[in-house]
Coordinates of C-alpha atoms in Angstrom, one line a residue:
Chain E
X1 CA 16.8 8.0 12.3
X2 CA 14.1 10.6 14.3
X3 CA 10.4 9.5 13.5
X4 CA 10.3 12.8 11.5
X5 CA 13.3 11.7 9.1
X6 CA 11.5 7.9 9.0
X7 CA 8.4 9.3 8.0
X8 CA 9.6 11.4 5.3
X9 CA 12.0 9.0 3.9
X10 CA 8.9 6.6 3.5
X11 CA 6.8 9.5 1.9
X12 CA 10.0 10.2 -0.2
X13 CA 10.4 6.0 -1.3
X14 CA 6.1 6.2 -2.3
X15 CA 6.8 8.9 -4.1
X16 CA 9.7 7.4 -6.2
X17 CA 8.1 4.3 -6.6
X18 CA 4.7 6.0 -8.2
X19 CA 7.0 8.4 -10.3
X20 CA 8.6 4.9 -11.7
X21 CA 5.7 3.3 -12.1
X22 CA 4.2 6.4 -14.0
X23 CA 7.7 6.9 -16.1
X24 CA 7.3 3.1 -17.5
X25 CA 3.5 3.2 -18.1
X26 CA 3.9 6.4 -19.9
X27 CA 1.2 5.2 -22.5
X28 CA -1.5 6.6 -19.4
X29 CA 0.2 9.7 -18.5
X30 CA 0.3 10.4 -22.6
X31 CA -3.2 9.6 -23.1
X32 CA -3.8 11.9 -20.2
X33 CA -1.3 14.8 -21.4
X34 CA -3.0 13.9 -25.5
X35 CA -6.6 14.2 -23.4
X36 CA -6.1 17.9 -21.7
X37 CA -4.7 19.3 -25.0
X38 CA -7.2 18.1 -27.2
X39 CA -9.4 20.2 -24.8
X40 CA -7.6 23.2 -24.7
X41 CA -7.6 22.8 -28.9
X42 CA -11.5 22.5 -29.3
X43 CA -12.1 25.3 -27.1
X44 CA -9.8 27.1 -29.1
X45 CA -11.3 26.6 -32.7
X46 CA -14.9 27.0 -30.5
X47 CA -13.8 30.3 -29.8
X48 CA -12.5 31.2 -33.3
X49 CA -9.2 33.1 -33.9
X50 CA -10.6 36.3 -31.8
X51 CA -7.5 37.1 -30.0
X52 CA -8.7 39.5 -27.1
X53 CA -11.6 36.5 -26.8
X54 CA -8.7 34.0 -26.6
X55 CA -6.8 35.9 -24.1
X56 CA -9.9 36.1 -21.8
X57 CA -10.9 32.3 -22.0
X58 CA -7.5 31.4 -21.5
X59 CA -7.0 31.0 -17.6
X60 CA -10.2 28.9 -17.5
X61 CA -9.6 26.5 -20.2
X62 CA -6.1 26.1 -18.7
X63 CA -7.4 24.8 -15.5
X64 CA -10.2 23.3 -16.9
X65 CA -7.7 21.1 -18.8
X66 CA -5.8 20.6 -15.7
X67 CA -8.8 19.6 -13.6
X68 CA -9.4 16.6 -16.0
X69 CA -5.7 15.6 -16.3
X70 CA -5.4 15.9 -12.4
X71 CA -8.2 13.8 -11.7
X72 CA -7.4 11.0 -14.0
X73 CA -3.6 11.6 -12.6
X74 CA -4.6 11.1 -9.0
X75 CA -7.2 8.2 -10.1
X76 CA -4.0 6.4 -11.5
X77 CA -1.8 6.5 -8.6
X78 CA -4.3 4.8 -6.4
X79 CA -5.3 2.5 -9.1
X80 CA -1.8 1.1 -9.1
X81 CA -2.2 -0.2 -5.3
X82 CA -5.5 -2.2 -6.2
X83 CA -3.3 -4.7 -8.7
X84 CA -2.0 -7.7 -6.4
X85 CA -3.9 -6.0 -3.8
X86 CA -0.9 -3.7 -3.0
X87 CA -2.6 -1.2 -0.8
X88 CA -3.3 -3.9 1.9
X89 CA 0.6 -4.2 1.6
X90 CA 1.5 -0.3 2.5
X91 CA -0.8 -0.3 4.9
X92 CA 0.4 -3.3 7.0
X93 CA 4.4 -1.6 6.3
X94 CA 5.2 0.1 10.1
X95 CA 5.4 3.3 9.0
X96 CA 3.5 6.6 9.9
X97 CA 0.0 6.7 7.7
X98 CA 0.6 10.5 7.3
X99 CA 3.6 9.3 5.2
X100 CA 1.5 7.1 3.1
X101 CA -0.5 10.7 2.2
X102 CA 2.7 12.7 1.8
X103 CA 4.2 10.4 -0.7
X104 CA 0.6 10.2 -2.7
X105 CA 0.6 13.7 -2.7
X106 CA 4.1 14.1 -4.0
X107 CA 4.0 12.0 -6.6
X108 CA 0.7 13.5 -7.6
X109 CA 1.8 16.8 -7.5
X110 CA 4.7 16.0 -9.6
X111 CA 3.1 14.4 -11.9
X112 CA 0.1 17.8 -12.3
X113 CA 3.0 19.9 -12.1
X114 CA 4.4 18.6 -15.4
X115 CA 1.2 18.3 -16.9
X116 CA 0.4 21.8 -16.3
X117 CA 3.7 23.1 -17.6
X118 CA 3.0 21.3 -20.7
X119 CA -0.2 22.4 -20.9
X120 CA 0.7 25.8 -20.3
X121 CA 3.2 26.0 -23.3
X122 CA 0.0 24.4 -25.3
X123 CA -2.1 27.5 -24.7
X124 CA 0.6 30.2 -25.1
X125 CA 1.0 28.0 -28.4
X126 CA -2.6 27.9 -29.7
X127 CA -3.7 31.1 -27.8
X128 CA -1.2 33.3 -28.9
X129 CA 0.2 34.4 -26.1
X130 CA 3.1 36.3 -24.5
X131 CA 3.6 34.7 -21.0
X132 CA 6.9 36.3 -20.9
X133 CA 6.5 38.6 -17.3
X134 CA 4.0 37.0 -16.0
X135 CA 5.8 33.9 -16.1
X136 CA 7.1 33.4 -12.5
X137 CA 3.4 34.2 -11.4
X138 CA 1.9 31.8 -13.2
X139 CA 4.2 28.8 -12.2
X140 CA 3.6 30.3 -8.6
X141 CA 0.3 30.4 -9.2
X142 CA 0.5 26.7 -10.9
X143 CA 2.4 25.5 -8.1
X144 CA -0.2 26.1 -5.4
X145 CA -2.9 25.1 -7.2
X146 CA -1.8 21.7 -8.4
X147 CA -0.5 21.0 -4.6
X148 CA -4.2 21.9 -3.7
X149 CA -5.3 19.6 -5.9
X150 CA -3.2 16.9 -5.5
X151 CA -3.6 17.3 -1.3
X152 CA -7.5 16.7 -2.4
X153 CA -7.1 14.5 -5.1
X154 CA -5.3 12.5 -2.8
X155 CA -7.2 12.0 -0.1
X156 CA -10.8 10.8 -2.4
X157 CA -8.8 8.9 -4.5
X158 CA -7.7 7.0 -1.4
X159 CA -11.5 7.2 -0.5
X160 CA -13.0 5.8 -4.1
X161 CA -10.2 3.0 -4.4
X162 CA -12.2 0.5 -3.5
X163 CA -15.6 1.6 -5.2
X164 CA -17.0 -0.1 -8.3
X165 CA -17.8 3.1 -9.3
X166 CA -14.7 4.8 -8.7
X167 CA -14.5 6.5 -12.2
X168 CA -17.8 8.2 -11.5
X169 CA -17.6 8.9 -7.5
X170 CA -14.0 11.1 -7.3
X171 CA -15.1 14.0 -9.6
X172 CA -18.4 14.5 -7.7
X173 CA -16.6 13.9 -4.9
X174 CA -13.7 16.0 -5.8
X175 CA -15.2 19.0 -8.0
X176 CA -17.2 20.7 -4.9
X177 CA -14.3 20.6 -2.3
X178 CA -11.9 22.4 -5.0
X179 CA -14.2 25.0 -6.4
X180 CA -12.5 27.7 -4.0
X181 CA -9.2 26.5 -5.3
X182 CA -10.6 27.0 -9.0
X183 CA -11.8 30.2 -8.5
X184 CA -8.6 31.4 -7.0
X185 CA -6.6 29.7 -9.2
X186 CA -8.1 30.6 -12.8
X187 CA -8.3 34.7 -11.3
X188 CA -4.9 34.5 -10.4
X189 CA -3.9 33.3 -13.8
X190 CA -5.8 35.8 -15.4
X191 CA -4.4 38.6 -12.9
X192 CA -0.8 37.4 -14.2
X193 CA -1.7 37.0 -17.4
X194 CA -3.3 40.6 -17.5
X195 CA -0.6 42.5 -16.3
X196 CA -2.4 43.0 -12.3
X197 CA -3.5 46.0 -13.0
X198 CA -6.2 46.0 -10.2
X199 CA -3.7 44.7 -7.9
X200 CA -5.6 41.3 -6.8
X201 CA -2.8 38.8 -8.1
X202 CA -1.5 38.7 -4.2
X203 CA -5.0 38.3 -2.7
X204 CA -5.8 35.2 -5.0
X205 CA -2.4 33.6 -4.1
X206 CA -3.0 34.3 0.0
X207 CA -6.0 32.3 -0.7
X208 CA -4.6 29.1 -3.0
X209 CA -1.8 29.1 0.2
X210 CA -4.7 28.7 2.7
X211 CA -6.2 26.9 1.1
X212 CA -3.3 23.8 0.4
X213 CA -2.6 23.9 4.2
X214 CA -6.1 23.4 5.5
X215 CA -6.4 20.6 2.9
X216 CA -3.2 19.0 3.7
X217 CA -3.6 18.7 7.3
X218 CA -6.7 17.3 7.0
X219 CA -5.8 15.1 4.2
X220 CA -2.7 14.1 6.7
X221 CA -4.8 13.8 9.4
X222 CA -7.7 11.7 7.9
X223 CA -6.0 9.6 5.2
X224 CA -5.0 7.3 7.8
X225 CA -8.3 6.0 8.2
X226 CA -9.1 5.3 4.8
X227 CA -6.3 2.4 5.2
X228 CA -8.3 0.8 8.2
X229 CA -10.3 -2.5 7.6
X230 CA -8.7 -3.0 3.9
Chain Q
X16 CA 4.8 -7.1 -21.5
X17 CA 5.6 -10.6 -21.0
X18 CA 8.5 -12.4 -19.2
X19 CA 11.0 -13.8 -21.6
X20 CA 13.5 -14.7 -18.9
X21 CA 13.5 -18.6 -18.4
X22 CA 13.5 -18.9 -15.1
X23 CA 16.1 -21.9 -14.1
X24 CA 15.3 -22.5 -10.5
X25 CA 18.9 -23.4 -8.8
X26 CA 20.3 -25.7 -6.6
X27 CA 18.5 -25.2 -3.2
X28 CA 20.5 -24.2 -1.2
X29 CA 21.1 -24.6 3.1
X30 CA 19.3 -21.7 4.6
X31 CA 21.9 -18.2 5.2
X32 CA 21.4 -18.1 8.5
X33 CA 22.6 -14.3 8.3
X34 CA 19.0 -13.5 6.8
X35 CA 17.4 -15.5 9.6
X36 CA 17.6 -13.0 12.6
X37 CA 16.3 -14.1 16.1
X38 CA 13.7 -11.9 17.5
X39 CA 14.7 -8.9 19.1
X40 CA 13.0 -9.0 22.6
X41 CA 10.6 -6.3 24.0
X42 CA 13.1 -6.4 27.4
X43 CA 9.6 -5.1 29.4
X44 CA 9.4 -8.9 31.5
X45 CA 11.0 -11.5 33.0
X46 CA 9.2 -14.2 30.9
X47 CA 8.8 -13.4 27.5
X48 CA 4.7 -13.3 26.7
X49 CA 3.2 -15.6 24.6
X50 CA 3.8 -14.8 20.7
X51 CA 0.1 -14.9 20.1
X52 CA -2.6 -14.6 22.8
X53 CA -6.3 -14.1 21.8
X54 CA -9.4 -14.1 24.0
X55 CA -12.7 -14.8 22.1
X56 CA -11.6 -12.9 19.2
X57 CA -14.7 -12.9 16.5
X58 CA -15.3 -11.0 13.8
X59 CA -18.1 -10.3 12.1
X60 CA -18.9 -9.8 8.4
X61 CA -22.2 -8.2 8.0
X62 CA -24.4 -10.8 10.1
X63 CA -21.6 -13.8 9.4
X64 CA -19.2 -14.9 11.7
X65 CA -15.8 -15.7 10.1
X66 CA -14.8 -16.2 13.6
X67 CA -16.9 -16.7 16.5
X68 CA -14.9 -16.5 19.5
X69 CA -11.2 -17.8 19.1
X70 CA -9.5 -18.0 22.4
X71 CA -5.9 -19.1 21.5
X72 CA -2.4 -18.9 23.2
X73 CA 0.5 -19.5 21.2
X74 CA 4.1 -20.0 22.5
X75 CA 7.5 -18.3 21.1
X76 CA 9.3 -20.2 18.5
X77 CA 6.6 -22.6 17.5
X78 CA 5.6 -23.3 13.9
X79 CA 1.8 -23.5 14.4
X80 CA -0.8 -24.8 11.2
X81 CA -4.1 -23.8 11.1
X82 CA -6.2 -26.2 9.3
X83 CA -9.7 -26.6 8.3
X84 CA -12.7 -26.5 5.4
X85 CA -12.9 -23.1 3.4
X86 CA -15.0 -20.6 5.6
X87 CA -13.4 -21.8 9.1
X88 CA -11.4 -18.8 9.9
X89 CA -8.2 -19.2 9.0
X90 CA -7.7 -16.1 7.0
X91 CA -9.6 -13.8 9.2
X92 CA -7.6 -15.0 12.2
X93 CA -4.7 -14.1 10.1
X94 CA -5.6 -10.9 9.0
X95 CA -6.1 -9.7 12.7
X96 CA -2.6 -11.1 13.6
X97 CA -1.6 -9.1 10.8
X98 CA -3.5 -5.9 11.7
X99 CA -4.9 -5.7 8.5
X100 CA -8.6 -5.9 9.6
X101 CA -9.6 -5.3 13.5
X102 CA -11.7 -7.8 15.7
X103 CA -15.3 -7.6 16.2
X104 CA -15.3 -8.8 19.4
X105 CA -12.6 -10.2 22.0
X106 CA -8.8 -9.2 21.5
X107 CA -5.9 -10.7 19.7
X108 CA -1.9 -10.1 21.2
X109 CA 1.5 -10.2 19.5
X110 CA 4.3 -10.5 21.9
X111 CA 1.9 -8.9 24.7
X112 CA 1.0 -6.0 22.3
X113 CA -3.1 -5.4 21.0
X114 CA -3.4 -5.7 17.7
X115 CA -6.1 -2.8 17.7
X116 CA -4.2 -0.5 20.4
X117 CA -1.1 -0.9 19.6
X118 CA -1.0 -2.0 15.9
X119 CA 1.4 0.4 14.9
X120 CA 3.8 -1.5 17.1
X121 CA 2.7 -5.0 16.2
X122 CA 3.8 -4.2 12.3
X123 CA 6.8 -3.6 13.6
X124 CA 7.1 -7.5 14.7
X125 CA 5.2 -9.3 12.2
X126 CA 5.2 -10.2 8.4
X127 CA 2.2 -11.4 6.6
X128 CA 2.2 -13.3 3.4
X129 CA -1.2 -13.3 2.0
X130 CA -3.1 -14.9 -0.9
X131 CA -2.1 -11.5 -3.3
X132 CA 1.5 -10.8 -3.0
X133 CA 1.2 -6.9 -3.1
X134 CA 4.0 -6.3 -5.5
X135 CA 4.1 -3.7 -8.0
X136 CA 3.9 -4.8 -11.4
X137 CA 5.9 -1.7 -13.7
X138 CA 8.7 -2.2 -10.6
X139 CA 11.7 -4.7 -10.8
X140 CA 12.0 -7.5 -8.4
X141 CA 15.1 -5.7 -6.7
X142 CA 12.9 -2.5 -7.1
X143 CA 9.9 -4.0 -5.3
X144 CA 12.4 -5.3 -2.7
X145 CA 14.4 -2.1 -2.2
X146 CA 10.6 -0.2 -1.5
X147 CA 9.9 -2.6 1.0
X148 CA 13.7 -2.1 2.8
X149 CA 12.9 1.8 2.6
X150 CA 9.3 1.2 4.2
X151 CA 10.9 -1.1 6.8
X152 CA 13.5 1.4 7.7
X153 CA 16.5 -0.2 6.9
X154 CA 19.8 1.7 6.4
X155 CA 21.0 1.8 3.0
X156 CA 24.0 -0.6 3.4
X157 CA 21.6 -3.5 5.2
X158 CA 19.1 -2.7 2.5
X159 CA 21.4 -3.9 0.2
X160 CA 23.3 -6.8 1.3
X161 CA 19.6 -8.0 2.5
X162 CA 17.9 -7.7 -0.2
X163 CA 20.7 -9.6 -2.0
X164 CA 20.6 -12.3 0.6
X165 CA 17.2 -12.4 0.4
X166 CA 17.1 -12.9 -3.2
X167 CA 20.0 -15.4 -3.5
X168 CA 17.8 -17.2 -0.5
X169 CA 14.6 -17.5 -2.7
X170 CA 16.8 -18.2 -5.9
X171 CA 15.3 -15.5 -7.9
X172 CA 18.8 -13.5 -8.3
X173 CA 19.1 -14.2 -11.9
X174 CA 15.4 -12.3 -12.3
X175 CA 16.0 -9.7 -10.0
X176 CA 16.0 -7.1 -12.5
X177 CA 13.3 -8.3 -14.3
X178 CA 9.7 -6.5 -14.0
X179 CA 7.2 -8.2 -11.8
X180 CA 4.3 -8.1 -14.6
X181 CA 5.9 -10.9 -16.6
X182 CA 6.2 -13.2 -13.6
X183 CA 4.6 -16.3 -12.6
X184 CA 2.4 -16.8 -9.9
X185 CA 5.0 -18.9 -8.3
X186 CA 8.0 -16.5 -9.0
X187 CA 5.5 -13.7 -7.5
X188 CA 5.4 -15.8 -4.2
X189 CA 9.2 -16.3 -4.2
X190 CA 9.3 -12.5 -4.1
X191 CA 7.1 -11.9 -1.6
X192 CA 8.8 -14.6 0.7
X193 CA 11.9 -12.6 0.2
X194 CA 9.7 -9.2 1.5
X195 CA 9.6 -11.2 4.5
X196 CA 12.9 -12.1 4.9
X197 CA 13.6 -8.5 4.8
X198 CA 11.5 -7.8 7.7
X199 CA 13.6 -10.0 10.2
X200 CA 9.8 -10.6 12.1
X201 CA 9.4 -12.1 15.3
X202 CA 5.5 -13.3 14.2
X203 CA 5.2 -15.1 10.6
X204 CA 1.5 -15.2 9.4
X205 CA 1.7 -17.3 6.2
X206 CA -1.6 -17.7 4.0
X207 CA -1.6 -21.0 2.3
X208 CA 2.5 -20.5 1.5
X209 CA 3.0 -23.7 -0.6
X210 CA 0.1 -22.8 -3.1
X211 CA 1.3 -22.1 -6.5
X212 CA 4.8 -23.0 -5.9
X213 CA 6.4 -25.8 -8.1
X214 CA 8.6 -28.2 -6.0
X215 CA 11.5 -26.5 -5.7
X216 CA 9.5 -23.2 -4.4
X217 CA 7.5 -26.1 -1.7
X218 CA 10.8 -26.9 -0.4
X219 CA 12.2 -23.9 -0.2
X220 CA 8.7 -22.8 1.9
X221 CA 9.9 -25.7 4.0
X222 CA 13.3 -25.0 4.7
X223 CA 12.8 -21.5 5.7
X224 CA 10.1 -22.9 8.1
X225 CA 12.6 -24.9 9.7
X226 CA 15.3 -21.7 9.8
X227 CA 12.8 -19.2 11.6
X228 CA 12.4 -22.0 14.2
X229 CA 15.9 -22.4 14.3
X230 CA 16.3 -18.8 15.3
X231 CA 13.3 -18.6 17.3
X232 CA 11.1 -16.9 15.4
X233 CA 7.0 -17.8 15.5
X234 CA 5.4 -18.8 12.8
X235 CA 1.4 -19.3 11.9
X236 CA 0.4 -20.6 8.5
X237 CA -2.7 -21.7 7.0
X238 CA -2.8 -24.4 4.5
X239 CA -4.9 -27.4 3.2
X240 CA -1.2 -29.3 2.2
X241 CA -1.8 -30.8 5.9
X242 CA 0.3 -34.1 5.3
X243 CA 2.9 -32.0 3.5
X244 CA 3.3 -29.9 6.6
X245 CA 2.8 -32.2 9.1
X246 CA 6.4 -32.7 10.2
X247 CA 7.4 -29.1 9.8
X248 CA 4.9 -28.2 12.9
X249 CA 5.0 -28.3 16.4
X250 CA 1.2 -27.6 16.8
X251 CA -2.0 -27.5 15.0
X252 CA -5.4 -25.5 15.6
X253 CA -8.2 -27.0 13.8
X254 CA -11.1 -24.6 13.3
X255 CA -14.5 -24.8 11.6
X256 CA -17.0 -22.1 11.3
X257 CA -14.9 -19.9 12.7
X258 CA -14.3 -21.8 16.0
X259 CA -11.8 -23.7 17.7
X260 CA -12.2 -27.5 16.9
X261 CA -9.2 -29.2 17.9
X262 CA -5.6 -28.6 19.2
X263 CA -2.9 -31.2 18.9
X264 CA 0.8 -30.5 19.3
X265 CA 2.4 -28.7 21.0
X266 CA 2.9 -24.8 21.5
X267 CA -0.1 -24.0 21.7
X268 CA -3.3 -24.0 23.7
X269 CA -6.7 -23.7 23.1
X270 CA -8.4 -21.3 26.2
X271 CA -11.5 -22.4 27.9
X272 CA -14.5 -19.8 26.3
X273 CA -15.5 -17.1 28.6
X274 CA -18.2 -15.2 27.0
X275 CA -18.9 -16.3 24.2
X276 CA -22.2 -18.0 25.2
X277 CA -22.8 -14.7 26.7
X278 CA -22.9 -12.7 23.9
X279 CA -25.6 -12.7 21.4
X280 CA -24.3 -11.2 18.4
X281 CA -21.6 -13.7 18.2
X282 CA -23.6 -16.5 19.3
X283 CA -26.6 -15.5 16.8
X284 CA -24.0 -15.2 13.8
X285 CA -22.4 -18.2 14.3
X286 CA -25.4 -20.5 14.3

């Protein structure tokens, strides 16, 4: 096997091995998914049954809920290679670091990916909404900015492991680097949501794909040195 | 959610030699290089010396104890064999590779056992075993027959499909022996491997010494059990505070020190 197909074969086994773990402690990822709709359901009485008002809070709330689900998602997957001291484990397996990252990411993005579906049927649900053409946008749109995320996520999750203060460290850590993300992410909801009518949905989407690949290959290219010295 | 499999430890069994691989050699020299060569290897935590200048050559095929008090070393000395932490000063070799340079080629050649076991709790004991074939790069079919052979080896088949979490401590070390056996190392680094093992799991530590010297593969554990082990080793080191003490046996040598007097950090730490 080429040391391309070697490293993503070991991204691909991380991956399935944190999507298992996930799928048998589903207690966490329903807390999580219980968490981000009890968000999106406060905001919604806070806002009242205004409709238009609704419609226009809508794309933030979304990926405001998403933020805090993603965070304690990404949180989790590292948290299971600190029991038994697995981490020191992967690191010492001969395999390319960079595939240590992929799989995270993977298995993060997954794992946002179905959170934010779910989440996304919750606001059409509460919101009253009509996602119905805007549809592909949005899981486009949902798509590249959970994989932005996770590539983020990943890499200060891998960076906070070890911290006592973990819980505390990775948003600060995390919230500043994915503000561009949020920005582009919650206008190109809204664009799809409202129809583009000013035309920006593709702008927003160029900038969510840049983005994911500047973060990604410096999360690739970096992640490797958080395993050092464990 | 707990374990409610008894856990009937079998008959030990001879060692399957099929899961006992020889070495595969590096084919760059005439001689094969030592399995383990250091040169004042110290490292340093904050201003302590876990090691303080370890200068150590250690022959192919030898079973090699290192014993001593709690704080000589031992660890650390294993954890750089191991890559998992780099030296502070000096350098450490596996098969004529640096550990720091090259470490991405010595975890191709060793397998390290230490205090935690590194398994994954919500995963099966096949499942934990099956990760560790895909990490190692093993093709499907091997994956399988080993990790069978490997299980049947420890005598944990009957809990093979059980999930880690309710395991013993002792059935947790089992596991991670097979992990090992999966590896088909030429370098064993084994922290303390008799602790929390009843008996049965002792002998079976002892046996599968005995079978990686019978194929030729090196082996370096640490362990206070020193009469338990005492016929199982060709060679011991003896270290305290984080330096060489004594060396009896045979393959391997203790190395005159070179600059360790000579360097003050490592000289100021250790005292």
């Amino acid at each position: 096997m080429s040391s391309l197909g070697r490293t993503a074969a070991a991204a691909w086994a991380i991956a399935r091995k944190d999507a298992l773990a996930e799928l048998r402690g589903k207690h966490a990822a329903t807390s999580t998914l219980f968490f981000a709709a009890l968000v999106l359901l406060l905001f919604g009485f806070a806002l009242g049954p205004d409709s238009r008002k609704l419609a226009d809070a809508a794309p933030g709330l979304l990926w405001l809920a998403i933020v805090f689900a993603g965070l304690l998602t990404v949180a989790r997957l590292h948290a299971v290679e600190t029991d038994d001291d697995a981490l020191e484990q992967l690191a010492l397996y001969p395999v390319d670091r960079r595939a240590i990252y992929a799989g995270k990411v993977i298995s993060g993005l997954v794992a946002m990916l179905v959170l934010g579906m779910v989440l996304l049927g919750v606001v059409t649900i509460l919101y009253g909404m009509n996602l119905g053409p805007a549809l592909p946008a949005l899981l486009l749109t949902l798509l590249l900015g959970t994989l932005g995320f996770a590539a983020v996520g990943t890499f200060y999750a891998g960076v906070t492991v070890r911290m006592g203060a973990r819980e505390v460290m990775l948003p600060l850590l995390v919230l500043p680097i994915v503000a561009p993300l949020l920005l582009a992410a919650v206008k190109a909801t809204g664009a799809a949501l409202g129809g583009d009518p000013s035309g920006e949905l593709g702008a927003w989407l160029q900038l969510l794909v840049g983005f994911d690949i500047v973060m990604l290959v410096a999360g690739a290219g970096t992640y490797g040195f958080l395993l050092e010295d464990v | 959610m707990a374990c409610t499999h008894a856990f009937v430890p079998l008959e030990p069994s001879m060692p399957q030699t099929t899961i006992y691989r020889s070495p595969r050699s590096l084919g760059l020299q005439d001689s094969p290089p030592p399995a383990v060569e250091t040169a004042e290897l110290a490292r340093l935590f904050g201003r302590s010396a876990a090691l303080a200048g370890v200068s150590l050559r250690v022959e192919p095929a030898s079973v090699i104890a290192l014993v001593g008090p709690n704080g000589a070393g031992k660890t650390t000395l294993l954890r750089i064999l191991a890559t998992a932490i780099r030296p502070s000063f000096g350098s450490a070799k596996v098969d004529g590779l640096d550990v720091t340079r090259h470490a991405d080629l010595v975890r191709t050649r060793i397998a390290y056992l230490s205090h935690a076991t590194g398994l994954y709790d919500d995963l099966t004991a096949r499942e934990n075993l099956r990760f560790s074939a895909q990490l190692l790069g093993l093709a499907t079919a091997d994956a399988v027959q080993g990790i069978e052979a490997a299980l049947a080896e420890v005598l944990m088949t009957d809990a093979a499909d059980l999930r880690v979490r309710g395991f013993s401590a002792g059935m947790r070390k089992r596991i991670a022996l097979a992990r090992i056996l999966l590896a088909a190392p030429s370098l064993v680094l084994l922290d303390e491997p008799h602790a929390a093992l009843d008996a049965d799991g002792m002998a079976l530590v002892d046996r599968m010494l005995d079978a990686w010297r019978g194929v030729g593969v090196t082996v370096i554990l640490a362990s206070h059990a020193v009469e338990r082990i005492a016929h199982l080793v060709d060679g011991t080191v003896h270290l305290d505070g984080g330096l060489v003490a004594e060396v009896t046996g045979r393959g391997v040598a203790s190395l005159p020190p070179a600059i360790r007097d000579s360097t003050p950090a490592i000289a100021g730490a250790a005292r």
